[in-house]
Short mmCIF file of C-alpha atoms in Angstrom, two decimals:
data_model
loop_
_atom_site.label_atom_id
_atom_site.label_comp_id
_atom_site.label_asym_id
_atom_site.label_seq_id
_atom_site.Cartn_x
_atom_site.Cartn_y
_atom_site.Cartn_z
CA MET J 70 -21.13 -34.40 16.35
CA ASN J 71 -18.46 -36.20 18.47
CA GLY J 72 -17.68 -32.83 20.24
CA ALA J 73 -16.16 -31.58 16.76
CA SER J 74 -16.21 -27.67 16.59
CA PRO J 75 -17.98 -26.43 13.36
CA GLU J 76 -14.34 -25.05 12.10
CA ASP J 77 -13.07 -28.83 11.94
CA ASP J 78 -15.57 -29.33 9.00
CA PRO J 79 -13.52 -28.61 6.08
CA GLU J 80 -16.71 -27.45 4.12
CA GLN J 81 -17.42 -25.23 7.02
CA ARG J 82 -14.15 -24.02 6.91
CA ARG J 83 -14.23 -23.21 3.22
CA ARG J 84 -17.63 -21.33 3.55
CA ILE J 85 -16.15 -18.98 6.28
CA ALA J 86 -12.97 -18.17 4.55
CA ARG J 87 -14.94 -17.57 1.13
CA GLN J 88 -17.27 -15.33 3.09
CA PHE J 89 -14.27 -13.60 4.51
CA ILE J 90 -13.16 -12.45 1.23
CA GLU J 91 -16.46 -11.70 -0.31
CA ILE J 92 -17.70 -9.30 2.52
CA ILE J 93 -14.46 -7.27 2.60
CA PRO J 94 -15.59 -4.04 1.02
CA HIS J 95 -11.89 -3.01 -0.15
CA ALA J 96 -11.34 -6.11 -1.85
CA ARG J 97 -14.77 -5.60 -3.62
CA ALA J 98 -13.73 -2.50 -4.58
CA LEU J 99 -10.43 -3.23 -5.99
CA GLY J 100 -12.15 -5.94 -7.98
CA MET J 101 -10.54 -9.07 -6.36
CA SER J 102 -11.85 -12.54 -7.14
CA LEU J 103 -11.18 -15.66 -5.16
CA ASP J 104 -9.88 -18.46 -7.40
CA LYS J 105 -8.79 -20.96 -4.98
CA LEU J 106 -9.20 -21.66 -1.51
CA SER J 107 -7.90 -24.98 0.32
CA PRO J 108 -5.81 -25.48 3.40
CA GLU J 109 -2.83 -25.61 1.23
CA GLY J 110 -3.12 -22.13 -0.13
CA THR J 111 -5.38 -19.54 -1.78
CA GLU J 112 -5.15 -17.89 -4.87
CA ILE J 113 -6.82 -14.19 -5.91
CA SER J 114 -6.85 -12.20 -8.90
CA LEU J 115 -7.21 -8.62 -9.64
CA PRO J 116 -7.76 -7.18 -13.26
CA TRP J 117 -5.83 -4.44 -14.55
CA ARG J 118 -7.77 -1.01 -14.24
CA GLU J 119 -6.85 2.47 -15.23
CA ASP J 120 -7.74 4.07 -11.84
CA LEU J 121 -5.42 1.80 -10.01
CA VAL J 122 -2.21 2.94 -12.06
CA GLY J 123 0.83 4.16 -10.14
CA ASP J 124 3.06 5.51 -12.77
CA PRO J 125 1.11 7.45 -15.32
CA ASP J 126 4.12 7.30 -17.73
CA SER J 127 3.86 3.68 -18.07
CA GLY J 128 0.37 2.50 -16.96
CA VAL J 129 1.93 0.13 -14.51
CA ILE J 130 -0.42 -0.71 -11.48
CA HIS J 131 0.48 0.94 -8.16
CA GLY J 132 2.54 -1.18 -5.50
CA GLY J 133 -0.20 -0.49 -3.08
CA VAL J 134 -2.40 -2.47 -5.14
CA ILE J 135 -0.20 -5.58 -5.15
CA SER J 136 -0.04 -4.87 -1.22
CA ALA J 137 -3.54 -5.10 -0.73
CA LEU J 138 -3.68 -8.22 -3.17
CA MET J 139 -1.15 -9.85 -1.24
CA ASP J 140 -2.64 -8.85 2.20
CA THR J 141 -6.10 -10.27 1.45
CA CYS J 142 -4.60 -13.28 -0.21
CA SER J 143 -2.48 -14.18 3.01
CA GLY J 144 -5.27 -13.35 5.18
CA ALA J 145 -7.43 -15.86 3.49
CA ALA J 146 -4.71 -18.50 3.32
CA VAL J 147 -4.77 -17.92 7.42
CA MET J 148 -8.46 -18.22 7.37
CA ALA J 149 -8.20 -21.44 5.26
CA HIS J 150 -5.66 -23.03 7.24
CA PRO J 151 -6.63 -26.15 9.56
CA ALA J 152 -5.76 -24.29 12.46
CA GLY J 153 -9.22 -22.85 12.49
CA ALA J 154 -8.83 -19.10 13.05
CA ARG J 155 -12.05 -17.16 13.83
CA SER J 156 -10.34 -13.83 12.32
CA THR J 157 -6.94 -12.68 11.48
CA ALA J 158 -5.27 -9.58 11.47
CA THR J 159 -1.80 -8.56 9.86
CA ILE J 160 1.08 -8.23 12.31
CA ASP J 161 3.54 -7.29 9.61
CA LEU J 162 3.97 -7.65 5.97
CA ARG J 163 7.07 -7.25 3.78
CA ILE J 164 7.01 -6.99 0.00
CA ASP J 165 9.48 -7.37 -2.86
CA TYR J 166 8.68 -5.75 -5.57
CA MET J 167 10.80 -7.70 -8.31
CA ARG J 168 9.41 -6.22 -11.36
CA ALA J 169 7.04 -3.99 -13.05
CA ALA J 170 3.59 -5.79 -13.71
CA THR J 171 2.63 -5.55 -17.16
CA PRO J 172 -0.23 -3.03 -18.14
CA GLY J 173 -3.33 -4.44 -18.82
CA GLN J 174 -2.65 -7.87 -17.57
CA THR J 175 -4.62 -9.49 -14.41
CA ILE J 176 -2.33 -9.95 -11.44
CA ARG J 177 -2.87 -13.35 -9.71
CA ALA J 178 -1.63 -13.74 -6.05
CA ARG J 179 -1.07 -17.00 -4.45
CA ALA J 180 -0.27 -17.31 -0.52
CA GLU J 181 0.37 -20.27 1.81
CA CYS J 182 0.93 -20.60 5.52
CA TYR J 183 4.32 -21.88 6.06
CA HIS J 184 4.23 -22.30 9.57
CA VAL J 185 1.56 -22.06 12.33
CA THR J 186 1.58 -21.76 15.94
CA ARG J 187 -1.18 -21.24 18.53
CA SER J 188 -1.39 -17.73 17.98
CA VAL J 189 0.56 -16.53 14.77
CA ALA J 190 0.61 -17.67 11.31
CA PHE J 191 3.87 -17.07 9.06
CA VAL J 192 2.73 -16.45 5.26
CA ARG J 193 4.45 -16.41 2.14
CA ALA J 194 2.62 -14.94 -0.90
CA TRP J 195 3.52 -14.34 -4.54
CA ALA J 196 2.21 -12.29 -7.35
CA MET J 197 2.14 -13.18 -11.06
CA ASP J 198 0.95 -11.54 -14.44
CA ASP J 199 0.70 -13.68 -17.82
CA ASP J 200 4.57 -14.66 -17.59
CA GLU J 201 4.47 -16.89 -14.52
CA SER J 202 7.99 -17.96 -14.78
CA ARG J 203 8.81 -14.08 -13.35
CA PRO J 204 6.95 -13.20 -10.43
CA VAL J 205 6.03 -9.39 -10.23
CA ALA J 206 6.51 -9.49 -6.24
CA ALA J 207 7.20 -11.82 -3.29
CA ALA J 208 5.75 -11.30 0.29
CA THR J 209 6.41 -12.38 3.61
CA GLY J 210 3.92 -11.78 6.61
CA ALA J 211 3.01 -12.54 10.08
CA PHE J 212 -0.66 -12.90 10.93
CA THR J 213 -2.71 -13.32 14.10
CA ILE J 214 -4.93 -16.05 14.81
CA GLU J 215 -7.74 -14.96 16.73
CA ARG J 216 -9.49 -17.89 18.37
CA MET G 100 13.75 32.89 -8.18
CA ALA G 101 13.30 32.10 -4.25
CA GLY G 102 15.06 35.07 -3.67
CA ARG G 103 14.43 36.93 -0.40
CA ASN G 104 12.08 39.26 -1.91
CA GLU G 105 10.32 36.96 -4.25
CA PRO G 106 6.54 37.39 -3.64
CA LEU G 107 4.70 35.37 -1.63
CA ASP G 108 2.04 34.57 -4.11
CA ALA G 109 4.51 33.52 -6.41
CA ILE G 110 6.31 30.87 -3.90
CA LYS G 111 3.06 29.38 -2.90
CA SER G 112 1.90 28.96 -6.46
CA ARG G 113 4.96 27.53 -7.22
CA ARG G 114 5.22 24.99 -4.30
CA ASN G 115 1.33 24.26 -4.14
CA GLY G 116 1.21 23.80 -8.09
CA THR G 117 4.21 21.32 -8.11
CA LEU G 118 2.77 19.22 -5.53
CA ASN G 119 -0.66 19.21 -6.81
CA ALA G 120 0.73 18.11 -10.24
CA LEU G 121 2.82 15.37 -8.58
CA VAL G 122 -0.27 13.72 -6.53
CA ASN G 123 -2.97 14.57 -9.48
CA SER G 124 -1.06 12.83 -12.02
CA VAL G 125 -1.33 9.42 -10.13
CA PRO G 126 -4.68 7.66 -10.91
CA TYR G 127 -4.49 5.34 -7.71
CA ILE G 128 -3.71 8.31 -5.33
CA ARG G 129 -6.87 9.90 -6.53
CA TRP G 130 -8.67 6.59 -6.08
CA LEU G 131 -7.69 6.12 -2.75
CA GLY G 132 -8.79 9.93 -2.02
CA ILE G 133 -5.27 10.84 -0.42
CA THR G 134 -4.47 14.53 -0.32
CA PHE G 135 -1.33 16.53 1.09
CA ASP G 136 -1.09 19.22 3.42
CA ARG G 137 2.00 21.40 3.05
CA ARG G 138 3.65 23.36 5.73
CA GLY G 139 6.97 24.93 4.05
CA ASP G 140 8.50 21.64 2.58
CA GLU G 141 6.99 19.62 5.53
CA LEU G 142 4.25 17.31 4.13
CA THR G 143 1.41 15.45 5.73
CA ALA G 144 -0.62 12.84 3.86
CA VAL G 145 -4.31 12.65 4.60
CA LEU G 146 -6.66 9.39 3.94
CA PRO G 147 -10.30 10.58 4.48
CA PHE G 148 -12.30 7.64 5.66
CA ASP G 149 -14.34 5.95 3.10
CA GLU G 150 -16.60 2.74 3.15
CA LYS G 151 -14.45 1.30 0.35
CA LEU G 152 -11.35 1.21 2.70
CA ILE G 153 -12.73 -0.96 5.19
CA GLY G 154 -10.94 -4.81 5.50
CA ASN G 155 -13.05 -5.87 8.53
CA PRO G 156 -16.58 -4.98 8.43
CA MET G 157 -17.20 -6.59 11.91
CA LEU G 158 -15.23 -4.21 13.84
CA PRO G 159 -14.85 -2.11 11.34
CA ALA G 160 -11.26 -1.55 10.36
CA ILE G 161 -9.41 -0.19 7.61
CA HIS G 162 -7.97 -2.78 5.44
CA GLY G 163 -4.11 -3.92 6.28
CA GLY G 164 -3.56 -3.20 2.09
CA VAL G 165 -5.06 0.23 2.37
CA THR G 166 -2.76 1.06 5.24
CA ALA G 167 0.27 -0.28 3.26
CA ALA G 168 -0.54 1.58 0.35
CA PHE G 169 -1.12 4.74 2.15
CA LEU G 170 2.15 4.43 3.64
CA GLU G 171 3.86 3.75 0.44
CA VAL G 172 2.25 6.61 -1.35
CA THR G 173 3.22 8.79 1.49
CA ALA G 174 7.01 7.54 0.96
CA ILE G 175 6.90 7.81 -2.74
CA VAL G 176 5.40 11.38 -2.94
CA GLU G 177 7.80 12.78 0.21
CA LEU G 178 10.93 11.14 -1.76
CA THR G 179 9.91 12.53 -5.07
CA TRP G 180 9.39 16.08 -3.48
CA SER G 181 12.46 16.23 -1.66
CA ALA G 182 14.32 15.16 -4.76
CA ILE G 183 12.92 18.06 -6.90
CA TRP G 184 12.84 20.68 -4.27
CA GLU G 185 15.81 22.41 -5.09
CA ASP G 186 15.06 22.38 -9.10
CA MET G 187 11.89 23.51 -8.18
CA GLU G 188 12.73 26.62 -6.11
CA GLN G 189 15.34 27.34 -8.73
CA GLY G 190 12.65 27.35 -11.50
CA ARG G 191 14.52 24.60 -13.57
CA ILE G 192 11.37 22.81 -13.37
CA ALA G 193 7.62 23.67 -13.40
CA PRO G 194 5.62 20.36 -13.21
CA ASP G 195 2.00 20.70 -14.67
CA ALA G 196 -0.58 17.86 -14.48
CA ALA G 197 -1.81 18.55 -18.28
CA VAL G 198 1.64 18.23 -19.55
CA PRO G 199 2.78 14.68 -18.87
CA GLU G 200 6.59 15.48 -19.99
CA SER G 201 6.98 18.12 -17.24
CA LEU G 202 6.31 15.67 -14.57
CA PRO G 203 8.99 13.90 -12.28
CA ARG G 204 9.61 10.72 -12.92
CA LEU G 205 8.82 8.76 -9.88
CA PRO G 206 11.27 6.32 -7.86
CA LYS G 207 10.55 2.77 -7.89
CA THR G 208 9.94 0.56 -4.84
CA ILE G 209 12.42 -2.33 -4.29
CA ASP G 210 10.92 -3.39 -1.26
CA PHE G 211 8.46 -2.13 1.55
CA THR G 212 7.91 -3.54 4.99
CA VAL G 213 4.66 -2.58 6.97
CA ASP G 214 4.73 -2.91 10.89
CA TYR G 215 0.79 -2.93 12.10
CA LEU G 216 0.65 -1.71 15.48
CA ARG G 217 -2.85 -1.18 16.22
CA SER G 218 -6.15 -1.57 13.98
CA GLY G 219 -7.18 1.39 11.77
CA LEU G 220 -10.19 2.96 12.81
CA PRO G 221 -13.05 4.01 10.45
CA ARG G 222 -12.06 7.74 10.75
CA ASP G 223 -9.50 9.79 8.67
CA ALA G 224 -5.63 8.87 8.91
CA TYR G 225 -2.50 10.85 8.59
CA ALA G 226 0.97 9.94 7.70
CA ARG G 227 4.38 11.70 7.24
CA ALA G 228 7.78 10.21 5.90
CA ARG G 229 11.13 10.73 6.42
CA VAL G 230 13.71 10.27 3.95
CA VAL G 231 16.59 8.52 6.09
CA ARG G 232 18.92 8.22 3.38
CA SER G 233 19.09 9.20 -0.44
CA GLY G 234 21.79 8.72 -2.53
CA ARG G 235 22.13 9.01 -6.20
CA ARG G 236 20.66 5.44 -6.90
CA TYR G 237 18.86 4.13 -3.92
CA ALA G 238 16.57 5.56 -0.84
CA SER G 239 15.62 4.31 2.43
CA VAL G 240 12.39 6.08 3.86
CA HIS G 241 10.54 5.62 7.06
CA VAL G 242 6.75 6.13 7.37
CA GLU G 243 4.59 7.10 10.42
CA ALA G 244 0.65 7.07 10.35
CA TRP G 245 -1.68 7.96 12.96
CA GLN G 246 -5.13 8.81 13.38
CA ASP G 247 -6.44 10.54 16.65
CA HIS G 248 -3.28 10.81 18.46
CA ARG G 249 0.22 11.85 16.76
CA SER G 250 2.19 9.89 19.55
CA LYS G 251 -0.24 6.57 19.05
CA LEU G 252 0.93 5.22 15.68
CA PHE G 253 -1.42 2.58 14.06
CA ALA G 254 1.34 1.75 11.48
CA GLN G 255 4.86 2.46 10.53
CA ALA G 256 6.76 1.18 7.24
CA THR G 257 10.28 1.39 5.98
CA GLY G 258 10.80 1.06 2.35
CA HIS G 259 13.90 0.99 -0.11
CA PHE G 260 13.36 2.77 -3.75
CA LEU G 261 15.48 3.15 -6.78
CA MET G 262 15.73 6.61 -7.85
CA PRO G 263 14.84 7.85 -11.50
CA GLN G 264 18.25 8.35 -13.19
CA ASN G 265 18.29 11.43 -15.53
CA GLY G 266 18.94 11.18 -19.34
#
């Protein structure tokens, strides 16, 4: 094994990160699915659903759902990063809501770690609907790296 | 309306009716199971624990996204509640969940920043929001959330909101 820990193996790392999402009850309850997972970043999508609406006037999904999606996607990006975190927790997360997500459309989030230290990962994330040229929301967050 | 001698039942039914209409009209608030306790004009949001709110099944802990959503819902309801209070008390509005046109329009979140102070335990959570500044167009709201001890916050947040414009 040359003294390499399991976390150094990319395949193993991908498996750990994928499980991290699949065993999260809240991610399942919201209907999230993991579309891409790589050391460079992650993508998670969430289909529109009537019971997740925040503005009954327009049918626009609630900002809290976008927060949950961004937080999960960012956490997954931390887990998939070569830093090899065994677990992670959000320290802070700021979300800019740039426009209302179009009712009925799936929301896709993308996250990447733009800087990682021994104990903290700095993450950026975006959320898009079908019109990918105009993001719905952007987020920046700091996450712990548990070793 | 709202006179010194107005019957207590009328006051309570107006205020509770308005609050219920506001909260029950939002599907996502119902999905999360959030309710609001009212003491006069003071609101406390309550998030009863549920399995579907878990983010880390090992600890277990409430999902960070749930915490953010709970704080944002609390901020929006408090902001709307304080914005419509005077109209409600004067009888100019009487929101009814069954009559969509009667419901107040909600502020839109511009940005929201959550500070995670400790992990959310698998038990009920509470939150209160304070409207720090509310102008005609923009508002700034601070929210605090706790579980067992009021003084031991597990999260706090600040958000900026665009107020609904009349007409």
